[in-house]
XYZ file of C-alpha atoms in Angstrom:
669
model
C -29.795 -22.152 -12.946
C -29.453 -20.280 -9.620
C -28.878 -16.520 -9.458
C -25.363 -17.126 -8.127
C -24.491 -19.357 -11.092
C -25.712 -16.681 -13.501
C -23.361 -14.150 -11.884
C -20.251 -16.354 -12.108
C -17.265 -14.831 -13.936
C -15.682 -16.667 -16.887
C -12.936 -17.994 -14.600
C -15.469 -19.284 -12.059
C -17.394 -21.052 -14.822
C -14.203 -22.619 -16.135
C -13.261 -23.868 -12.697
C -16.833 -25.049 -12.201
C -16.701 -26.959 -15.454
C -13.367 -28.550 -14.477
C -14.988 -30.120 -11.405
C -18.533 -30.712 -12.797
C -21.425 -29.686 -10.603
C -20.005 -28.723 -7.213
C -22.092 -26.710 -4.707
C -21.677 -22.966 -4.271
C -20.024 -20.859 -1.500
C -19.554 -22.104 2.056
C -17.630 -20.800 5.102
C -15.486 -22.270 8.003
C -15.173 -22.287 11.884
C -14.095 -24.453 14.845
C -16.569 -25.271 17.536
C -16.834 -27.676 20.440
C -19.412 -30.431 19.971
C -21.596 -32.568 22.123
C -21.374 -36.357 22.416
C -24.367 -37.794 20.513
C -26.920 -39.882 22.300
C -26.877 -43.643 21.846
C -28.756 -44.623 18.780
C -31.025 -47.566 18.480
C -29.334 -49.847 16.067
C -31.327 -51.343 13.264
C -31.776 -55.111 13.238
C -29.768 -55.369 10.021
C -26.700 -53.599 11.527
C -23.646 -55.793 11.603
C -21.144 -56.149 14.383
C -18.599 -54.489 12.086
C -20.705 -51.330 12.037
C -20.900 -51.460 15.844
C -17.111 -51.516 16.041
C -16.938 -48.664 13.602
C -19.323 -46.673 15.779
C -17.218 -47.335 18.877
C -14.041 -46.197 17.110
C -15.779 -43.121 15.802
C -17.104 -42.353 19.302
C -13.551 -42.385 20.675
C -12.490 -40.073 17.855
C -15.355 -37.719 18.729
C -14.063 -37.428 22.295
C -10.706 -36.354 20.953
C -12.418 -33.853 18.680
C -14.363 -32.502 21.633
C -11.137 -31.732 23.470
C -9.802 -29.863 20.451
C -12.031 -29.750 17.375
C -9.345 -28.321 15.118
C -5.676 -29.051 15.582
C -3.913 -25.731 15.076
C -1.146 -25.995 12.545
C 1.133 -23.416 11.027
C -0.026 -22.762 7.486
C 2.573 -22.213 4.849
C 2.732 -18.950 2.915
C 0.929 -20.269 -0.158
C -2.092 -21.593 1.756
C -2.256 -18.529 3.980
C -2.250 -16.237 0.952
C -5.164 -18.151 -0.566
C -7.124 -18.296 2.685
C -6.682 -14.555 3.182
C -7.720 -13.845 -0.394
C -10.816 -16.051 -0.132
C -11.796 -14.523 3.197
C -11.397 -11.052 1.691
C -13.557 -11.995 -1.291
C -16.157 -13.912 0.735
C -18.494 -10.963 1.175
C -17.774 -9.379 -2.234
C -20.377 -10.510 -4.748
C -18.619 -8.529 -7.493
C -15.145 -9.985 -6.955
C -15.057 -11.255 -10.550
C -15.819 -7.811 -11.941
C -13.341 -6.209 -9.539
C -10.534 -8.348 -10.946
C -11.561 -7.486 -14.502
C -11.275 -3.706 -14.059
C -7.705 -2.893 -15.040
C -5.654 -0.927 -12.558
C -3.713 1.867 -14.194
C -0.366 3.308 -13.173
C -1.916 5.933 -10.924
C 1.454 7.195 -9.675
C 2.311 8.452 -13.161
C -0.925 10.481 -13.416
C -1.298 14.192 -12.706
C -3.875 15.529 -10.240
C -6.254 16.356 -13.102
C -5.899 12.874 -14.590
C -6.533 11.224 -11.211
C -9.756 13.222 -10.780
C -10.937 12.245 -14.272
C -10.135 8.571 -13.600
C -12.022 8.611 -10.267
C -15.022 10.286 -11.885
C -15.097 7.755 -14.742
C -14.904 4.771 -12.370
C -17.750 6.105 -10.250
C -19.937 6.684 -13.302
C -19.276 3.419 -15.130
C -18.720 0.760 -12.413
C -20.474 -0.602 -9.338
C -19.255 1.049 -6.168
C -18.285 -2.285 -4.556
C -16.162 -3.258 -7.565
C -13.866 -0.186 -7.469
C -12.881 -0.174 -3.796
C -9.188 -0.981 -4.345
C -8.942 1.339 -7.362
C -10.398 4.284 -5.435
C -8.124 3.585 -2.479
C -4.994 3.710 -4.658
C -6.189 6.843 -6.457
C -6.829 8.622 -3.146
C -3.432 7.669 -1.720
C -1.698 8.929 -4.873
C -3.755 12.147 -5.040
C -3.164 12.946 -1.349
C 0.553 12.290 -1.737
C 0.915 14.716 -4.644
C -1.404 17.380 -3.240
C 0.171 17.306 0.224
C 3.567 17.833 -1.386
C 2.206 20.992 -3.050
C 0.666 22.157 0.242
C 4.004 21.700 2.021
C 5.710 23.837 -0.609
C 3.065 26.569 -0.322
C 3.394 26.485 3.467
C 7.183 26.877 3.226
C 6.725 29.907 0.951
C 4.094 31.390 3.237
C 6.292 31.088 6.328
C 9.330 32.400 4.435
C 7.385 35.549 3.619
C 6.786 36.137 7.312
C 3.348 34.555 7.598
C 2.002 33.003 10.802
C 1.372 29.251 10.600
C -2.033 29.808 12.258
C -3.123 31.905 9.293
C -1.945 29.459 6.632
C -4.600 27.923 4.422
C -4.355 26.511 0.941
C -6.935 24.983 -1.309
C -7.468 24.666 -5.044
C -10.295 23.912 -7.500
C -8.840 20.496 -8.321
C -8.835 19.525 -4.614
C -12.433 20.680 -4.198
C -13.502 18.664 -7.217
C -11.686 15.560 -5.962
C -13.287 15.887 -2.515
C -16.727 16.256 -4.092
C -16.363 13.089 -6.206
C -14.818 11.128 -3.326
C -17.649 12.209 -1.011
C -20.153 10.925 -3.584
C -18.228 7.617 -3.714
C -18.293 7.281 0.083
C -22.029 7.916 0.231
C -22.698 5.224 -2.381
C -20.211 2.862 -0.742
C -21.650 3.326 2.754
C -25.199 2.802 1.507
C -24.140 -0.382 -0.296
C -22.210 -1.840 2.626
C -24.924 -0.919 5.120
C -27.362 -3.104 3.207
C -24.658 -5.706 2.565
C -23.853 -5.949 6.282
C -27.489 -6.638 7.024
C -27.624 -9.366 4.346
C -24.315 -10.912 5.465
C -25.475 -11.203 9.056
C -28.752 -12.795 7.944
C -26.776 -15.297 5.844
C -24.516 -15.985 8.817
C -27.474 -16.787 11.051
C -28.909 -19.062 8.343
C -25.629 -20.974 8.079
C -25.269 -21.301 11.852
C -28.810 -22.637 11.940
C -27.881 -25.224 9.285
C -24.862 -26.279 11.379
C -27.129 -26.746 14.409
C -29.485 -28.916 12.380
C -26.519 -30.932 11.148
C -25.286 -31.448 14.729
C -28.745 -32.572 15.845
C -29.021 -35.091 12.988
C -26.263 -37.221 14.544
C -27.934 -39.705 16.865
C -31.456 -38.639 15.878
C -32.607 -42.254 15.369
C -33.971 -41.651 11.882
C -33.633 -44.325 9.204
C -30.522 -44.312 7.045
C -32.400 -43.300 3.894
C -34.292 -40.458 5.592
C -31.180 -39.178 7.365
C -29.114 -39.181 4.172
C -31.893 -37.387 2.288
C -32.105 -34.787 5.071
C -28.311 -34.377 4.909
C -28.444 -33.701 1.147
C -31.174 -31.114 1.680
C -29.010 -29.368 4.272
C -26.109 -29.353 1.802
C -28.325 -27.722 -0.831
C -29.541 -25.110 1.641
C -25.939 -24.458 2.666
C -24.699 -23.774 -0.845
C -27.579 -21.347 -1.465
C -27.259 -19.531 1.867
C -25.151 -16.655 0.433
C -21.959 -14.897 1.629
C -21.114 -14.087 5.251
C -18.839 -11.441 6.858
C -15.202 -12.087 5.936
C -14.110 -12.235 9.587
C -16.503 -15.198 10.051
C -15.610 -16.931 6.790
C -12.960 -19.430 7.968
C -14.588 -20.172 11.316
C -18.030 -20.915 9.901
C -16.665 -23.215 7.217
C -14.435 -25.171 9.636
C -17.386 -25.674 11.944
C -19.559 -26.899 9.082
C -16.795 -29.101 7.647
C -16.149 -30.641 11.053
C -19.779 -31.673 11.450
C -19.963 -32.972 7.887
C -17.031 -35.294 8.657
C -18.718 -36.309 11.934
C -21.832 -37.097 9.927
C -19.901 -39.525 7.767
C -18.074 -41.006 10.752
C -21.026 -41.352 13.133
C -24.131 -41.821 11.059
C -24.884 -45.489 10.557
C -25.208 -45.311 6.804
C -25.232 -48.187 4.503
C -21.687 -48.568 3.149
C -23.016 -48.224 -0.378
C -24.377 -44.730 0.329
C -21.182 -43.589 2.021
C -18.801 -45.165 -0.466
C -20.666 -43.655 -3.400
C -20.422 -40.226 -1.816
C -16.744 -40.745 -0.981
C -16.144 -41.870 -4.549
C -17.904 -38.816 -5.980
C -15.881 -36.468 -3.762
C -12.699 -38.338 -4.657
C -13.372 -37.978 -8.386
C -14.079 -34.278 -8.050
C -10.984 -33.609 -5.939
C -8.802 -35.500 -8.409
C -10.156 -33.248 -11.147
C -9.422 -30.193 -8.996
C -5.851 -31.415 -8.488
C -5.484 -32.032 -12.220
C -6.727 -28.495 -12.951
C -4.435 -27.009 -10.290
C -1.459 -28.778 -11.873
C -2.473 -27.318 -15.252
C -2.703 -23.862 -13.698
C 0.871 -24.272 -12.457
C 1.867 -24.057 -16.149
C -0.420 -21.088 -16.907
C 1.424 -18.006 -18.249
C -1.101 -15.505 -16.878
C -0.099 -15.609 -13.210
C -2.890 -13.416 -11.908
C -5.510 -15.410 -13.801
C -4.053 -18.673 -12.464
C -4.116 -17.382 -8.889
C -7.731 -16.223 -9.137
C -8.838 -19.588 -10.544
C -6.816 -21.360 -7.862
C -8.836 -19.388 -5.313
C -11.993 -20.832 -6.832
C -10.583 -24.358 -6.745
C -9.783 -23.990 -3.038
C -13.291 -22.715 -2.428
C -14.734 -25.746 -4.231
C -12.433 -28.110 -2.325
C -13.310 -26.636 1.026
C -16.832 -25.377 0.563
C -18.552 -27.551 -2.005
C -17.120 -31.048 -1.619
C -17.397 -33.422 1.285
C -14.708 -35.749 2.644
C -13.160 -38.769 0.978
C -12.135 -42.084 2.531
C -9.546 -41.539 5.238
C -6.843 -43.450 3.405
C -6.947 -40.860 0.577
C -7.346 -37.625 2.554
C -3.726 -36.793 3.349
C -2.390 -37.905 -0.023
C -4.955 -35.837 -1.941
C -4.335 -32.744 0.159
C -0.561 -33.077 -0.242
C -0.899 -33.180 -4.044
C -3.233 -30.205 -4.059
C -0.919 -28.293 -1.720
C 2.075 -29.057 -3.938
C 0.343 -27.580 -7.014
C -0.718 -24.618 -4.900
C 2.859 -23.996 -3.791
C 4.092 -24.055 -7.388
C 1.590 -21.368 -8.391
C 2.492 -19.370 -5.297
C 6.199 -19.585 -6.168
C 5.529 -18.504 -9.755
C 3.448 -15.618 -8.451
C 6.237 -14.527 -6.123
C 8.686 -14.781 -9.036
C 6.306 -12.681 -11.137
C 6.282 -9.924 -8.524
C 10.055 -10.086 -8.268
C 10.298 -9.739 -12.051
C 7.842 -6.828 -11.902
C 10.060 -5.180 -9.308
C 13.049 -5.694 -11.601
C 11.194 -3.886 -14.372
C 10.357 -1.111 -11.929
C 14.054 -0.762 -11.194
C 14.194 1.343 -14.371
C 11.575 3.661 -12.904
C 13.577 3.746 -9.696
C 16.725 4.761 -11.576
C 14.830 7.583 -13.295
C 13.472 8.790 -9.967
C 16.902 8.595 -8.331
C 18.344 10.699 -11.152
C 15.543 13.248 -10.707
C 16.285 13.485 -6.987
C 20.001 13.952 -7.701
C 19.257 16.746 -10.198
C 17.005 18.499 -7.684
C 19.723 18.199 -5.034
C 22.245 19.781 -7.427
C 19.887 22.678 -8.114
C 19.420 23.101 -4.379
C 23.134 22.959 -3.557
C 24.152 25.844 -5.849
C 23.851 29.383 -4.587
C 21.114 31.433 -6.234
C 22.662 34.532 -7.801
C 19.689 36.499 -9.116
C 15.932 36.618 -9.523
C 16.240 35.300 -13.081
C 18.478 32.494 -11.843
C 15.890 31.565 -9.193
C 13.052 31.614 -11.710
C 14.981 29.420 -14.131
C 15.670 26.884 -11.384
C 12.021 26.899 -10.359
C 11.094 26.030 -13.966
C 13.685 23.239 -13.974
C 12.309 21.873 -10.697
C 8.805 21.817 -12.189
C 10.049 19.836 -15.190
C 11.840 17.379 -12.890
C 8.692 16.994 -10.806
C 6.759 16.062 -13.949
C 9.405 13.471 -14.864
C 9.284 12.015 -11.331
C 5.498 11.635 -11.293
C 5.322 10.257 -14.826
C 8.081 7.679 -14.248
C 5.717 5.117 -12.680
C 6.100 2.998 -9.549
C 9.441 2.013 -8.108
C 9.943 -1.481 -6.559
C 7.822 -1.960 -3.442
C 10.770 -2.107 -1.048
C 12.079 1.334 -2.140
C 8.931 3.113 -3.341
C 8.317 4.940 -0.059
C 12.029 5.609 0.406
C 12.466 7.361 -2.960
C 9.303 9.375 -2.340
C 10.684 10.624 0.983
C 13.986 11.542 -0.686
C 12.103 13.412 -3.404
C 10.063 15.381 -0.867
C 13.178 16.234 1.138
C 15.161 17.409 -1.902
C 12.302 19.634 -3.120
C 11.777 21.021 0.378
C 15.500 21.800 0.720
C 15.484 23.667 -2.588
C 12.384 25.647 -1.583
C 14.018 26.672 1.682
C 17.101 27.904 -0.159
C 14.927 29.736 -2.673
C 12.882 31.313 0.116
C 16.064 32.362 1.934
C 17.294 34.028 -1.267
C 14.070 35.952 -1.725
C 14.050 36.913 1.920
C 17.504 38.462 1.468
C 16.427 39.988 -1.847
C 13.422 41.519 -0.168
C 15.695 43.029 2.461
C 17.803 44.556 -0.313
C 14.671 45.839 -2.038
C 13.562 47.563 1.163
C 16.940 49.321 1.263
C 16.412 50.426 -2.334
C 12.936 51.625 -1.396
C 14.397 53.875 1.291
C 16.863 55.374 -1.199
C 14.121 56.043 -3.759
C 11.884 57.545 -1.091
C 14.658 60.047 -0.341
C 14.902 60.967 -4.039
C 11.103 61.230 -4.195
C 11.149 63.706 -1.315
C 13.716 65.858 -3.168
C 11.612 65.758 -6.351
C 8.359 66.691 -4.577
C 10.074 69.425 -2.560
C 11.443 71.069 -5.748
C 8.656 70.482 -8.270
C 7.191 73.996 -7.670
C 10.517 75.826 -7.576
C 10.916 78.886 -9.814
C 14.708 78.917 -9.499
C 15.103 76.968 -12.729
C 18.816 77.583 -13.052
C 19.594 75.973 -9.661
C 16.859 73.331 -9.541
C 17.177 71.889 -13.053
C 20.592 70.216 -12.442
C 19.268 68.786 -9.169
C 16.211 67.306 -10.851
C 18.333 65.794 -13.630
C 20.765 64.351 -11.076
C 18.046 62.586 -9.023
C 16.547 61.153 -12.238
C 19.925 59.663 -13.059
C 20.388 58.294 -9.517
C 16.917 56.788 -9.590
C 17.909 54.641 -12.565
C 21.020 53.392 -10.767
C 19.072 52.092 -7.768
C 17.898 48.470 -8.037
C 14.445 46.985 -7.684
C 12.053 47.766 -4.849
C 9.213 45.527 -3.550
C 6.662 44.978 -6.299
C 3.762 46.315 -4.259
C 5.576 49.694 -3.923
C 7.199 49.819 -7.341
C 4.437 51.380 -9.452
C 3.170 53.636 -6.686
C 6.500 55.263 -5.892
C 7.494 55.487 -9.568
C 4.260 57.291 -10.480
C 4.775 59.833 -7.699
C 8.397 60.448 -8.716
C 7.476 60.683 -12.400
C 4.603 63.076 -11.626
C 6.845 65.398 -9.578
C 9.550 65.457 -12.270
C 7.021 65.968 -15.082
C 5.353 68.824 -13.253
C 8.687 70.557 -12.796
C 9.920 70.100 -16.364
C 6.506 70.960 -17.804
C 6.703 74.265 -15.952
C 10.264 74.714 -17.165
C 9.271 74.151 -20.778
C 6.220 76.313 -20.396
C 8.369 79.116 -19.134
C 10.748 78.731 -22.039
C 7.943 78.695 -24.573
C 5.711 81.271 -22.963
C 6.374 83.872 -25.639
C 6.517 81.452 -28.547
C 3.781 82.403 -31.041
C 5.326 79.947 -33.452
C 4.286 76.931 -31.394
C 0.730 78.209 -31.149
C 0.612 78.693 -34.920
C 1.884 75.130 -35.255
C -1.048 74.037 -33.143
C -3.519 75.819 -35.439
C -1.863 74.254 -38.470
C -2.016 70.768 -36.953
C -5.652 71.226 -36.031
C -6.499 72.145 -39.649
C -4.332 69.254 -40.880
C -6.368 66.767 -38.808
C -9.631 68.125 -40.230
C -8.214 67.731 -43.717
C -7.036 64.132 -43.384
C -10.360 63.004 -41.929
C -11.912 63.645 -45.355
C -9.266 61.782 -47.360
C -9.997 58.725 -49.471
C -7.282 56.283 -50.497
C -6.322 54.203 -53.456
C -7.512 50.590 -53.490
C -3.862 49.579 -53.622
C -2.889 48.889 -50.025
C 0.821 49.644 -50.478
C 0.039 53.000 -52.097
C -2.378 53.833 -49.294
C 0.259 52.992 -46.639
C 2.780 55.139 -48.500
C 0.293 58.055 -48.509
C -0.285 57.696 -44.764
C 3.462 57.682 -44.087
C 3.734 60.899 -46.113
C 0.951 62.431 -43.976
C 2.860 61.469 -40.823
C 5.989 63.067 -42.265
C 4.027 66.243 -43.037
C 2.635 66.261 -39.522
C 6.132 66.103 -38.075
C 7.242 69.012 -40.240
C 4.532 71.237 -38.769
C 6.702 71.660 -35.655
C 6.056 71.638 -31.905
C 2.994 72.933 -30.131
C 2.729 74.503 -26.632
C 2.770 72.005 -23.771
C -0.809 72.877 -22.930
C -1.823 71.862 -26.468
C -0.018 68.548 -26.621
C -3.331 66.733 -26.595
C -3.402 67.437 -30.344
C -1.055 64.471 -30.750
C -3.719 62.154 -29.360
C -6.280 63.540 -31.815
C -3.874 62.986 -34.668
C -3.366 59.367 -33.607
C -7.127 58.823 -33.524
C -7.395 60.289 -37.013
C -4.645 57.929 -38.169
C -6.521 54.977 -36.686
C -9.534 55.911 -38.782
C -7.330 55.987 -41.878
C -5.854 52.587 -41.051
C -9.331 51.165 -40.609
C -10.191 52.261 -44.128
C -7.349 50.241 -45.642
C -7.649 47.283 -43.208
C -4.002 47.216 -42.104
C -2.638 44.942 -39.365
C -2.797 46.545 -35.908
C 0.891 45.914 -35.224
C 1.959 47.454 -38.522
C -0.275 50.434 -37.859
C 1.291 50.961 -34.432
C 4.811 50.879 -35.900
C 3.884 53.336 -38.624
C 2.400 55.714 -36.045
C 5.540 55.331 -33.972
C 7.481 57.022 -36.781
C 5.781 60.235 -35.701
C 6.953 59.735 -32.116
C 10.506 59.125 -33.290
C 10.366 62.295 -35.380
C 9.337 64.314 -32.301
C 12.159 62.879 -30.200
C 14.632 63.569 -32.965
C 13.453 67.166 -33.229
C 13.622 67.744 -29.467
C 17.093 66.180 -29.269
C 16.663 65.753 -25.501
C 18.617 62.798 -24.108
C 16.449 62.653 -21.009
C 13.287 62.264 -23.088
C 14.928 59.679 -25.307
C 16.153 57.722 -22.268
C 12.724 57.982 -20.707
C 11.136 56.604 -23.865
C 13.671 53.749 -23.954
C 12.956 52.967 -20.300
C 9.226 52.887 -21.019
C 9.689 50.477 -23.920
C 11.973 48.179 -21.929
C 9.423 48.118 -19.144
C 6.716 47.172 -21.634
C 8.926 44.381 -22.996
C 9.502 43.020 -19.472
C 5.835 43.313 -18.502
C 4.736 41.483 -21.657
C 7.300 38.725 -21.083
C 6.052 38.307 -17.505
C 2.474 38.019 -18.725
C 3.475 35.388 -21.294
C 5.350 33.405 -18.619
C 2.341 33.605 -16.328
C -0.020 32.273 -18.987
C 2.431 29.516 -19.948
C 2.673 28.490 -16.277
C -1.130 28.442 -16.094
C -1.198 26.221 -19.161
C 0.865 23.599 -17.298
C -1.952 23.122 -14.784
C -4.128 21.618 -17.516
C -3.759 17.861 -17.904
C -4.008 18.248 -21.686
C -3.299 21.145 -24.013
C -5.998 20.207 -26.491
C -7.485 23.428 -27.908
C -10.903 21.801 -27.988
C -11.001 22.745 -24.296
C -12.310 26.390 -24.279
C -10.197 27.314 -21.236
C -7.047 25.958 -22.888
C -7.884 27.785 -26.147
C -8.412 31.060 -24.281
C -5.006 30.782 -22.599
C -3.266 29.895 -25.908
C -4.996 32.819 -27.678
C -3.826 35.200 -24.939
C -0.268 33.890 -25.264
C -0.268 34.403 -29.057
C -1.703 37.897 -28.674
C 0.948 38.846 -26.104
C 3.713 37.445 -28.315
C 2.558 39.762 -31.107
C 2.600 42.695 -28.671
C 6.077 41.691 -27.489
C 7.398 41.783 -31.050
C 5.867 45.236 -31.499
C 7.497 46.638 -28.329
C 10.838 45.143 -29.301
C 10.646 46.630 -32.781
C 9.815 50.056 -31.351
C 12.816 49.764 -29.031
C 15.030 48.813 -31.982
C 13.860 51.865 -33.945
C 14.489 54.086 -30.926
C 18.024 52.717 -30.548
C 18.659 53.451 -34.232
C 17.607 57.028 -33.514
């Protein structure tokens, strides 16, 4: 068995079996020919053979004027010829058809990268060409849509298009794998090109030998034997470049027919060969008619390709009176399969209509989100989340029918781009408003810093309280300035009110005595041991906190004692192994007691503001982590990165509950 026969796919073997032992791959071409020299007729040649030679000579002259009569091929034959030409240089065409193509359009960027990597690792590079091409087109389409959105945001924030650049780890990984594919592919096809050209030269050489056989003067037996040897060499010559496929075969086929027409063979030799070819072509027609009833359309088409190859490449001519009739029957079966294949694709498009309807609905929803005016930052963020969900639905919906697939993609891109422009316009206006707020807060900051060292407490105190109240009424400022300006304002106000309180408590020996008492109290509780009963231990700690609160206030300069007390409490909590959140809430009882004792609305409001800020900050962190989680193709916790993000989210949720509970307790106060 030849190496080519060993590499045949199951479908090739089945087709091979259906037509017995036909030769392997051949190619086709048209070429002008030369009129053969007169041959010395053998003594046994009859006058009938002489007439046949004369008729054949006239036919050769016609062939010389136009070797191949150009005819318009119908769609079915053209489709098969194109497919066979495409496959002519692909030695792994059988394997290529066996590798299932997935619905790449429904995959995320991460999934596309994984699929490309798996194909490159597990398959031959020449067998995945079409798969890689579709994956790259889909990846580029999705990634470019993200880049366009990032560019819109960048320009909306005042950036210069020259400075815009966007990349991502997933893009870098895709490029790396695709570069590896191209290197392997180029190396393969470089060697393949060399082999194909060598095969081409070998086949052209065989054609030349075939041309020279006609009129060579050899005996009938020797000439026929030489012809059979050329046929064997031809079928083992290997594939040629696809652009030469049809031309080389037509040239070869033409000279094979000339051989039968011009060579003075004994009728028995010729008729036996004609009969063999006739039998094989009848079997091919029978198999083609069976394939017309095959339910697996793609399988039927691929086997039909093989039958056409056998018909054209492996079998010689039949008697002239059968040629047209046989070809008509074969063409009729071919057309039936072609029609069923076209119907199959139409049915597939009908099924994809459902995908198209889903995608149309997604586009309509995005348009609705883009048409409504954005009223607030929260409103914008909610719409952004909705857009992301709709994007996921669009990409996971699968392909739309071929005639509208590009159209719906363009509509999707346009609708998303329109929403992004509206969103960017909103934030541009919001930023303008925030800059106005920044100016107002800067004016209040100047007043606070100008008065923080004032000793005229009676006049300055109302001013400082008024600007604190006005500060709260002013809206948000740009995020990059928010913390910085707030810390400066807070520092100026604290410095003033600390001095005010210090002045009020300057002569207060009571507060200093409280400090001494609290210091001794801390030393005492550090030595305490608790009951093994956790509830009793917690109750004892709460009593200690209550006692601490009853010891009264300390001078402002000694307020650090509160921090030492909290550290001592932490040591106590460690001894009884209490939950961190519960411990924080228990300690907060001490803070609430202080605020209650002070009975200062400003301090209480400040504490409430701090807690609300912590609630908002924690929520933002949770949202950020949840958004990050969406970038993973799977949320399986076996992935360490995914687990880390989920752990952070759970930890922040616990913190959020703690801040909320503190705020609730403060409101009760």
